[in-house]
Structure formats: structure tokens, C-alpha cells
Amino acid sequence: MSREFRQGLFGCFGDFRVCIITWFVPCYTEGKIAEKVGEDCLMQGLVVMVPLLNIFCLWKIREKVRTQKNIEGSAVSDILSVCCCMECALCQEAVEVDALSSGQPIAR
């Protein structure tokens, strides 16, 4: 059974921390999302800075998030989301996969 994203595309301010990090350092957010879905963190983070190639790679990662989380959508909606508002799409994906969570502290 398909479902929708937990946060709407323009719900960027739903998690203000994710919003601020994504606005100022989108390459970091993209790298963390890629890592959560099994892709190379560094490569995806760097690709965000390359025009045109970034659209393709952001689309493919978004598609992978949707597939892994069983979220309804299509390639067209993914491409439009990435092209119209990259930061909003990244925020939506980051919240979905919990990409920017601080995680467990390291025991000393």
C-alpha cells in the first residue's frame, strides 16, 4: 500500500533545523540522504554543485527514497519537484529518511 511523504513539498519549515541546513548547505543534506538509501555520500554531495547533472542525480535519489519508503509518485512528479524547488524536495526527503538526525552518541 502506497502512502505520501510525511511532510508536504512546501512544508520545509516543519523541521526548521533541516530547513536551515538544507538552505545553506544543500550538498550536505543530499549526501546524508544518499547515504541513508545506500548511495555514495561524497559523490552525491559533490554532484549537487554540477548544473544539469545535479537534476538527474537528485531525481534518481528521490526515486530511490520513494521506492524504499513505498511512497506514491512518478518520475514526472520527482523531476518537477527537483527542478521547481530543489531545497524543498531535499527537506522533504531528509525528513522522510531521517537523514539529519544526530543519532546515538559514541560511548567513551
mmCIF file of C-alpha atoms in Angstrom:
data_model
loop_
_atom_site.group_PDB
_atom_site.id
_atom_site.type_symbol
_atom_site.label_atom_id
_atom_site.label_comp_id
_atom_site.label_asym_id
_atom_site.label_seq_id
_atom_site.Cartn_x
_atom_site.Cartn_y
_atom_site.Cartn_z
ATOM 1 C CA MET A 1 0.000 0.000 0.000
ATOM 2 C CA SER A 2 1.489 3.328 -1.080
ATOM 3 C CA ARG A 3 1.499 6.347 1.130
ATOM 4 C CA GLU A 4 2.510 10.007 0.877
ATOM 5 C CA PHE A 5 5.565 11.814 2.201
ATOM 6 C CA ARG A 6 5.323 12.651 5.913
ATOM 7 C CA GLN A 7 5.902 16.319 5.053
ATOM 8 C CA GLY A 8 4.472 18.159 2.063
ATOM 9 C CA LEU A 9 6.775 19.578 -0.593
ATOM 10 C CA PHE A 10 6.352 23.108 0.735
ATOM 11 C CA GLY A 11 6.406 22.022 4.371
ATOM 12 C CA CYS A 12 10.081 22.980 4.613
ATOM 13 C CA PHE A 13 9.605 24.773 7.912
ATOM 14 C CA GLY A 14 8.079 21.664 9.508
ATOM 15 C CA ASP A 15 11.596 20.810 10.704
ATOM 16 C CA PHE A 16 13.383 24.131 10.979
ATOM 17 C CA ARG A 17 16.806 22.557 11.625
ATOM 18 C CA VAL A 18 16.614 20.546 8.402
ATOM 19 C CA CYS A 19 15.379 23.649 6.554
ATOM 20 C CA ILE A 20 18.294 25.850 7.663
ATOM 21 C CA ILE A 21 20.943 23.204 6.986
ATOM 22 C CA THR A 22 19.479 22.447 3.560
ATOM 23 C CA TRP A 23 19.190 26.105 2.580
ATOM 24 C CA PHE A 24 22.817 26.907 3.406
ATOM 25 C CA VAL A 25 24.489 23.543 2.665
ATOM 26 C CA PRO A 26 22.331 21.510 0.241
ATOM 27 C CA CYS A 27 25.295 19.306 -0.663
ATOM 28 C CA TYR A 28 25.475 18.080 2.941
ATOM 29 C CA THR A 29 21.771 17.221 3.026
ATOM 30 C CA GLU A 30 21.919 15.423 -0.321
ATOM 31 C CA GLY A 31 24.963 13.443 0.804
ATOM 32 C CA LYS A 32 23.223 12.340 4.000
ATOM 33 C CA ILE A 33 20.055 11.348 2.117
ATOM 34 C CA ALA A 34 22.143 9.347 -0.365
ATOM 35 C CA GLU A 35 23.910 7.607 2.498
ATOM 36 C CA LYS A 36 20.569 6.618 4.068
ATOM 37 C CA VAL A 37 19.406 4.980 0.816
ATOM 38 C CA GLY A 38 22.686 3.150 0.181
ATOM 39 C CA GLU A 39 24.431 5.506 -2.234
ATOM 40 C CA ASP A 40 27.808 7.252 -2.027
ATOM 41 C CA CYS A 41 27.563 10.242 0.322
ATOM 42 C CA LEU A 42 30.553 12.160 -1.059
ATOM 43 C CA MET A 43 29.717 11.674 -4.733
ATOM 44 C CA GLN A 44 26.088 12.758 -4.325
ATOM 45 C CA GLY A 45 27.119 15.744 -2.214
ATOM 46 C CA LEU A 46 29.527 16.915 -4.904
ATOM 47 C CA VAL A 47 27.084 16.315 -7.762
ATOM 48 C CA VAL A 48 24.676 18.889 -6.292
ATOM 49 C CA MET A 49 27.157 21.559 -7.404
ATOM 50 C CA VAL A 50 27.214 20.481 -11.079
ATOM 51 C CA PRO A 51 24.442 22.092 -13.166
ATOM 52 C CA LEU A 52 22.202 19.697 -15.129
ATOM 53 C CA LEU A 53 23.927 16.614 -13.726
ATOM 54 C CA ASN A 54 22.524 17.591 -10.332
ATOM 55 C CA ILE A 55 18.939 17.417 -11.618
ATOM 56 C CA PHE A 56 19.451 13.871 -12.857
ATOM 57 C CA CYS A 57 21.151 12.669 -9.671
ATOM 58 C CA LEU A 58 18.668 14.420 -7.344
ATOM 59 C CA TRP A 59 15.837 12.824 -9.311
ATOM 60 C CA LYS A 60 17.356 9.340 -9.026
ATOM 61 C CA ILE A 61 17.900 9.667 -5.265
ATOM 62 C CA ARG A 62 14.342 10.965 -4.818
ATOM 63 C CA GLU A 63 13.070 7.991 -6.817
ATOM 64 C CA LYS A 64 15.080 5.644 -4.602
ATOM 65 C CA VAL A 65 13.657 7.262 -1.428
ATOM 66 C CA ARG A 66 10.124 6.825 -2.797
ATOM 67 C CA THR A 67 10.753 3.200 -3.719
ATOM 68 C CA GLN A 68 12.356 2.240 -0.409
ATOM 69 C CA LYS A 69 9.705 4.017 1.673
ATOM 70 C CA ASN A 70 6.810 2.852 -0.549
ATOM 71 C CA ILE A 71 5.675 6.401 -1.328
ATOM 72 C CA GLU A 72 3.347 7.113 -4.214
ATOM 73 C CA GLY A 73 4.546 9.323 -7.047
ATOM 74 C CA SER A 74 6.037 9.256 -10.513
ATOM 75 C CA ALA A 75 9.191 10.182 -12.376
ATOM 76 C CA VAL A 76 7.467 13.314 -13.685
ATOM 77 C CA SER A 77 6.475 14.490 -10.204
ATOM 78 C CA ASP A 78 10.012 13.796 -8.961
ATOM 79 C CA ILE A 79 11.632 15.787 -11.763
ATOM 80 C CA LEU A 80 9.210 18.684 -11.310
ATOM 81 C CA SER A 81 9.847 18.724 -7.562
ATOM 82 C CA VAL A 82 13.613 18.781 -8.055
ATOM 83 C CA CYS A 83 13.503 21.407 -10.819
ATOM 84 C CA CYS A 84 10.978 23.756 -9.212
ATOM 85 C CA CYS A 85 12.313 23.755 -5.682
ATOM 86 C CA MET A 86 15.389 21.681 -5.043
ATOM 87 C CA GLU A 87 15.729 22.755 -1.406
ATOM 88 C CA CYS A 88 12.093 21.910 -0.618
ATOM 89 C CA ALA A 89 12.482 18.477 -2.230
ATOM 90 C CA LEU A 90 15.670 17.859 -0.239
ATOM 91 C CA CYS A 91 13.957 18.860 3.016
ATOM 92 C CA GLN A 92 11.068 16.530 2.239
ATOM 93 C CA GLU A 93 13.403 13.614 1.540
ATOM 94 C CA ALA A 94 15.645 14.338 4.549
ATOM 95 C CA VAL A 95 12.666 14.277 6.902
ATOM 96 C CA GLU A 96 11.405 11.059 5.306
ATOM 97 C CA VAL A 97 14.634 9.096 5.754
ATOM 98 C CA ASP A 98 15.654 10.920 8.956
ATOM 99 C CA ALA A 99 18.907 11.882 7.228
ATOM 100 C CA LEU A 100 19.968 14.681 9.550
ATOM 101 C CA SER A 101 19.244 13.016 12.871
ATOM 102 C CA SER A 102 22.040 13.310 15.350
ATOM 103 C CA GLY A 103 21.956 9.571 16.054
ATOM 104 C CA GLN A 104 23.352 7.822 19.096
ATOM 105 C CA PRO A 105 26.265 9.398 20.960
ATOM 106 C CA ILE A 106 29.514 7.478 20.944
ATOM 107 C CA ALA A 107 30.251 5.875 24.305
ATOM 108 C CA ARG A 108 33.619 6.751 25.788
#
